[in-house]
């Protein structure tokens, strides 16, 4: 796998904080990822007066991935309002898994980890494909 510039990725995630819309929680989140074609994409959380409708930073990042031409996520970093590493919530680990390259890496609060480490025994597209192939 290509060398990953984690400092640059964290920097992009920190810059994305400026785009966060978090008037309700006061907890801005920025995210950034390297795509397998070399693109670097970003996202920020987008809250809603109907709190449960809030979009996490990973949601806007995945939207940017697809709207920017798709591809697979190779490396990912997420930061809180202090610029410190933040773990993707459970739902967002699933969101990221769907679009992960094999061996995707994440900058976590406990160092660099793979997507399989942060979402073990995941359910994903392969399970659906298997079912439809064999019943
Ligand atoms: N949040 C994210 O954007 N990503 C995560 O993985 C964790 C939580 C946001 C959602 C909400 O706007 C704020 O953080 C507080 O929960």
PDB file of C-alpha atoms and ligand atoms in Angstrom:
ATOM      1  CA  UNK A   1       0.000   0.000   0.000  1.00  0.00           C
ATOM      2  CA  UNK A   2       1.199   3.511  -0.835  1.00  0.00           C
ATOM      3  CA  UNK A   3       2.882   5.547   1.877  1.00  0.00           C
ATOM      4  CA  UNK A   4       0.267   7.562   3.726  1.00  0.00           C
ATOM      5  CA  UNK A   5       0.883  11.148   4.784  1.00  0.00           C
ATOM      6  CA  UNK A   6      -1.016  11.030   8.070  1.00  0.00           C
ATOM      7  CA  UNK A   7      -0.050  14.584   9.027  1.00  0.00           C
ATOM      8  CA  UNK A   8      -1.549  15.909   5.777  1.00  0.00           C
ATOM      9  CA  UNK A   9      -4.683  13.828   6.286  1.00  0.00           C
ATOM     10  CA  UNK A  10      -5.133  15.095   9.854  1.00  0.00           C
ATOM     11  CA  UNK A  11      -4.539  18.624   8.597  1.00  0.00           C
ATOM     12  CA  UNK A  12      -7.295  18.224   5.983  1.00  0.00           C
ATOM     13  CA  UNK A  13      -9.640  16.877   8.679  1.00  0.00           C
ATOM     14  CA  UNK A  14      -8.823  19.873  10.911  1.00  0.00           C
ATOM     15  CA  UNK A  15      -9.516  22.290   8.043  1.00  0.00           C
ATOM     16  CA  UNK A  16     -12.870  20.561   7.455  1.00  0.00           C
ATOM     17  CA  UNK A  17     -13.887  21.578  10.998  1.00  0.00           C
ATOM     18  CA  UNK A  18     -14.522  25.052   9.592  1.00  0.00           C
ATOM     19  CA  UNK A  19     -17.378  23.570   7.532  1.00  0.00           C
ATOM     20  CA  UNK A  20     -19.042  21.779  10.436  1.00  0.00           C
ATOM     21  CA  UNK A  21     -22.613  22.780  11.228  1.00  0.00           C
ATOM     22  CA  UNK A  22     -22.942  21.824  14.876  1.00  0.00           C
ATOM     23  CA  UNK A  23     -25.076  24.482  16.599  1.00  0.00           C
ATOM     24  CA  UNK A  24     -26.840  21.944  18.834  1.00  0.00           C
ATOM     25  CA  UNK A  25     -24.023  19.835  20.239  1.00  0.00           C
ATOM     26  CA  UNK A  26     -21.291  22.453  19.941  1.00  0.00           C
ATOM     27  CA  UNK A  27     -19.120  19.471  18.952  1.00  0.00           C
ATOM     28  CA  UNK A  28     -17.688  20.014  15.463  1.00  0.00           C
ATOM     29  CA  UNK A  29     -16.137  17.014  13.723  1.00  0.00           C
ATOM     30  CA  UNK A  30     -13.863  16.984  10.682  1.00  0.00           C
ATOM     31  CA  UNK A  31     -12.922  13.944   8.625  1.00  0.00           C
ATOM     32  CA  UNK A  32     -10.571  13.274   5.738  1.00  0.00           C
ATOM     33  CA  UNK A  33      -9.686  10.274   3.653  1.00  0.00           C
ATOM     34  CA  UNK A  34      -7.306   9.164   0.946  1.00  0.00           C
ATOM     35  CA  UNK A  35      -9.051   7.434  -1.973  1.00  0.00           C
ATOM     36  CA  UNK A  36      -7.429   4.645  -3.997  1.00  0.00           C
ATOM     37  CA  UNK A  37      -7.082   6.963  -7.018  1.00  0.00           C
ATOM     38  CA  UNK A  38      -5.079   9.480  -4.962  1.00  0.00           C
ATOM     39  CA  UNK A  39      -7.903  11.927  -4.252  1.00  0.00           C
ATOM     40  CA  UNK A  40      -8.149  13.396  -0.769  1.00  0.00           C
ATOM     41  CA  UNK A  41     -11.718  14.013   0.355  1.00  0.00           C
ATOM     42  CA  UNK A  42     -13.194  15.616   3.450  1.00  0.00           C
ATOM     43  CA  UNK A  43     -16.373  15.825   5.465  1.00  0.00           C
ATOM     44  CA  UNK A  44     -17.837  17.591   8.485  1.00  0.00           C
ATOM     45  CA  UNK A  45     -20.845  16.933  10.684  1.00  0.00           C
ATOM     46  CA  UNK A  46     -24.139  18.559   9.711  1.00  0.00           C
ATOM     47  CA  UNK A  47     -26.652  18.739  12.557  1.00  0.00           C
ATOM     48  CA  UNK A  48     -30.389  19.262  12.442  1.00  0.00           C
ATOM     49  CA  UNK A  49     -33.041  20.786  14.706  1.00  0.00           C
ATOM     50  CA  UNK A  50     -34.520  17.290  14.666  1.00  0.00           C
ATOM     51  CA  UNK A  51     -31.435  16.005  16.488  1.00  0.00           C
ATOM     52  CA  UNK A  52     -31.636  12.397  15.327  1.00  0.00           C
ATOM     53  CA  UNK A  53     -31.429  13.457  11.693  1.00  0.00           C
ATOM     54  CA  UNK A  54     -27.889  14.737  12.207  1.00  0.00           C
ATOM     55  CA  UNK A  55     -25.305  13.672   9.654  1.00  0.00           C
ATOM     56  CA  UNK A  56     -21.934  12.674  11.052  1.00  0.00           C
ATOM     57  CA  UNK A  57     -18.774  13.926   9.362  1.00  0.00           C
ATOM     58  CA  UNK A  58     -18.354  10.460   7.858  1.00  0.00           C
ATOM     59  CA  UNK A  59     -21.717  10.825   6.101  1.00  0.00           C
ATOM     60  CA  UNK A  60     -20.658  13.961   4.265  1.00  0.00           C
ATOM     61  CA  UNK A  61     -17.282  12.374   3.540  1.00  0.00           C
ATOM     62  CA  UNK A  62     -18.921   9.332   1.934  1.00  0.00           C
ATOM     63  CA  UNK A  63     -21.206  11.658  -0.052  1.00  0.00           C
ATOM     64  CA  UNK A  64     -18.121  13.524  -1.274  1.00  0.00           C
ATOM     65  CA  UNK A  65     -16.559  10.176  -2.222  1.00  0.00           C
ATOM     66  CA  UNK A  66     -19.487   9.108  -4.362  1.00  0.00           C
ATOM     67  CA  UNK A  67     -20.248  12.526  -5.853  1.00  0.00           C
ATOM     68  CA  UNK A  68     -16.560  12.974  -6.679  1.00  0.00           C
ATOM     69  CA  UNK A  69     -16.470   9.834  -8.788  1.00  0.00           C
ATOM     70  CA  UNK A  70     -16.471   6.971  -6.260  1.00  0.00           C
ATOM     71  CA  UNK A  71     -13.529   4.765  -5.397  1.00  0.00           C
ATOM     72  CA  UNK A  72     -12.333   2.963  -2.299  1.00  0.00           C
ATOM     73  CA  UNK A  73     -11.103   4.478   0.950  1.00  0.00           C
ATOM     74  CA  UNK A  74      -7.459   3.695   1.687  1.00  0.00           C
ATOM     75  CA  UNK A  75      -6.830   5.813   4.786  1.00  0.00           C
ATOM     76  CA  UNK A  76      -9.051   7.847   7.108  1.00  0.00           C
ATOM     77  CA  UNK A  77      -8.661  10.389   9.883  1.00  0.00           C
ATOM     78  CA  UNK A  78     -11.283  12.069  12.022  1.00  0.00           C
ATOM     79  CA  UNK A  79     -10.820  14.879  14.547  1.00  0.00           C
ATOM     80  CA  UNK A  80     -12.797  16.666  17.234  1.00  0.00           C
ATOM     81  CA  UNK A  81     -12.976  20.428  17.736  1.00  0.00           C
ATOM     82  CA  UNK A  82      -9.547  20.410  19.400  1.00  0.00           C
ATOM     83  CA  UNK A  83      -8.053  18.704  16.373  1.00  0.00           C
ATOM     84  CA  UNK A  84      -7.544  15.480  18.334  1.00  0.00           C
ATOM     85  CA  UNK A  85      -8.227  12.010  16.941  1.00  0.00           C
ATOM     86  CA  UNK A  86     -11.842  10.905  17.267  1.00  0.00           C
ATOM     87  CA  UNK A  87     -13.239   7.428  16.786  1.00  0.00           C
ATOM     88  CA  UNK A  88     -15.969   7.042  14.171  1.00  0.00           C
ATOM     89  CA  UNK A  89     -19.227   6.062  15.868  1.00  0.00           C
ATOM     90  CA  UNK A  90     -20.539   2.540  15.301  1.00  0.00           C
ATOM     91  CA  UNK A  91     -22.856   3.533  12.481  1.00  0.00           C
ATOM     92  CA  UNK A  92     -20.065   5.369  10.718  1.00  0.00           C
ATOM     93  CA  UNK A  93     -17.705   2.403  10.955  1.00  0.00           C
ATOM     94  CA  UNK A  94     -20.330   0.533   8.935  1.00  0.00           C
ATOM     95  CA  UNK A  95     -20.593   3.440   6.476  1.00  0.00           C
ATOM     96  CA  UNK A  96     -16.819   3.466   5.988  1.00  0.00           C
ATOM     97  CA  UNK A  97     -16.638  -0.334   5.712  1.00  0.00           C
ATOM     98  CA  UNK A  98     -18.930  -0.320   2.682  1.00  0.00           C
ATOM     99  CA  UNK A  99     -16.452   1.835   0.771  1.00  0.00           C
ATOM    100  CA  UNK A 100     -13.192   0.527   2.221  1.00  0.00           C
ATOM    101  CA  UNK A 101     -10.262  -0.742   0.195  1.00  0.00           C
ATOM    102  CA  UNK A 102      -8.894  -4.043   1.527  1.00  0.00           C
ATOM    103  CA  UNK A 103      -6.783  -3.224   4.566  1.00  0.00           C
ATOM    104  CA  UNK A 104      -8.063   0.342   4.888  1.00  0.00           C
ATOM    105  CA  UNK A 105      -6.247   2.179   7.676  1.00  0.00           C
ATOM    106  CA  UNK A 106      -7.682   4.561  10.273  1.00  0.00           C
ATOM    107  CA  UNK A 107      -5.893   6.990  12.588  1.00  0.00           C
ATOM    108  CA  UNK A 108      -7.547   6.046  15.876  1.00  0.00           C
ATOM    109  CA  UNK A 109      -7.158   7.169  19.488  1.00  0.00           C
ATOM    110  CA  UNK A 110      -4.931   4.131  19.947  1.00  0.00           C
ATOM    111  CA  UNK A 111      -2.829   4.398  16.809  1.00  0.00           C
ATOM    112  CA  UNK A 112      -3.196   3.251  13.218  1.00  0.00           C
ATOM    113  CA  UNK A 113      -5.664   0.387  12.885  1.00  0.00           C
ATOM    114  CA  UNK A 114      -7.325  -1.460  10.043  1.00  0.00           C
ATOM    115  CA  UNK A 115     -11.022  -1.287   9.267  1.00  0.00           C
ATOM    116  CA  UNK A 116     -11.261  -4.968  10.262  1.00  0.00           C
ATOM    117  CA  UNK A 117      -9.888  -4.145  13.696  1.00  0.00           C
ATOM    118  CA  UNK A 118     -12.420  -1.381  14.341  1.00  0.00           C
ATOM    119  CA  UNK A 119     -15.327  -3.357  12.839  1.00  0.00           C
ATOM    120  CA  UNK A 120     -14.587  -7.051  13.323  1.00  0.00           C
ATOM    121  CA  UNK A 121     -16.667  -9.728  11.592  1.00  0.00           C
ATOM    122  CA  UNK A 122     -18.430  -6.999   9.660  1.00  0.00           C
ATOM    123  CA  UNK A 123     -21.584  -7.374   7.648  1.00  0.00           C
ATOM    124  CA  UNK A 124     -21.131  -5.980   4.166  1.00  0.00           C
ATOM    125  CA  UNK A 125     -21.745  -6.302   0.436  1.00  0.00           C
ATOM    126  CA  UNK A 126     -20.031  -9.717   0.332  1.00  0.00           C
ATOM    127  CA  UNK A 127     -22.606 -11.279   2.644  1.00  0.00           C
ATOM    128  CA  UNK A 128     -25.430 -10.055   0.439  1.00  0.00           C
ATOM    129  CA  UNK A 129     -23.697 -11.269  -2.714  1.00  0.00           C
ATOM    130  CA  UNK A 130     -23.052 -14.702  -1.144  1.00  0.00           C
ATOM    131  CA  UNK A 131     -26.696 -15.033  -0.174  1.00  0.00           C
ATOM    132  CA  UNK A 132     -27.903 -14.117  -3.632  1.00  0.00           C
ATOM    133  CA  UNK A 133     -25.422 -16.543  -5.228  1.00  0.00           C
ATOM    134  CA  UNK A 134     -26.207 -19.564  -3.066  1.00  0.00           C
ATOM    135  CA  UNK A 135     -29.490 -18.739  -1.307  1.00  0.00           C
TER     136      UNK A 135
HETATM  137  N1  LIG B   1     -20.158  12.849  15.209  1.00  0.00           N
HETATM  138  C1  LIG B   1     -19.556  12.684  13.997  1.00  0.00           C
HETATM  139  O1  LIG B   1     -19.639  13.564  13.128  1.00  0.00           O
HETATM  140  N2  LIG B   1     -18.896  11.536  13.762  1.00  0.00           N
HETATM  141  C2  LIG B   1     -18.725  10.531  14.680  1.00  0.00           C
HETATM  142  O2  LIG B   1     -18.240   9.470  14.324  1.00  0.00           O
HETATM  143  C3  LIG B   1     -19.113  10.771  16.071  1.00  0.00           C
HETATM  144  C4  LIG B   1     -20.121  11.853  16.250  1.00  0.00           C
HETATM  145  C5  LIG B   1     -20.916  14.085  15.451  1.00  0.00           C
HETATM  146  C6  LIG B   1     -22.411  13.908  15.436  1.00  0.00           C
HETATM  147  C7  LIG B   1     -22.866  15.124  16.235  1.00  0.00           C
HETATM  148  O3  LIG B   1     -23.018  16.223  15.343  1.00  0.00           O
HETATM  149  C8  LIG B   1     -21.719  15.401  17.177  1.00  0.00           C
HETATM  150  O4  LIG B   1     -20.622  14.625  16.709  1.00  0.00           O
HETATM  151  C9  LIG B   1     -22.006  15.009  18.617  1.00  0.00           C
HETATM  152  O5  LIG B   1     -22.445  13.693  18.709  1.00  0.00           O
END
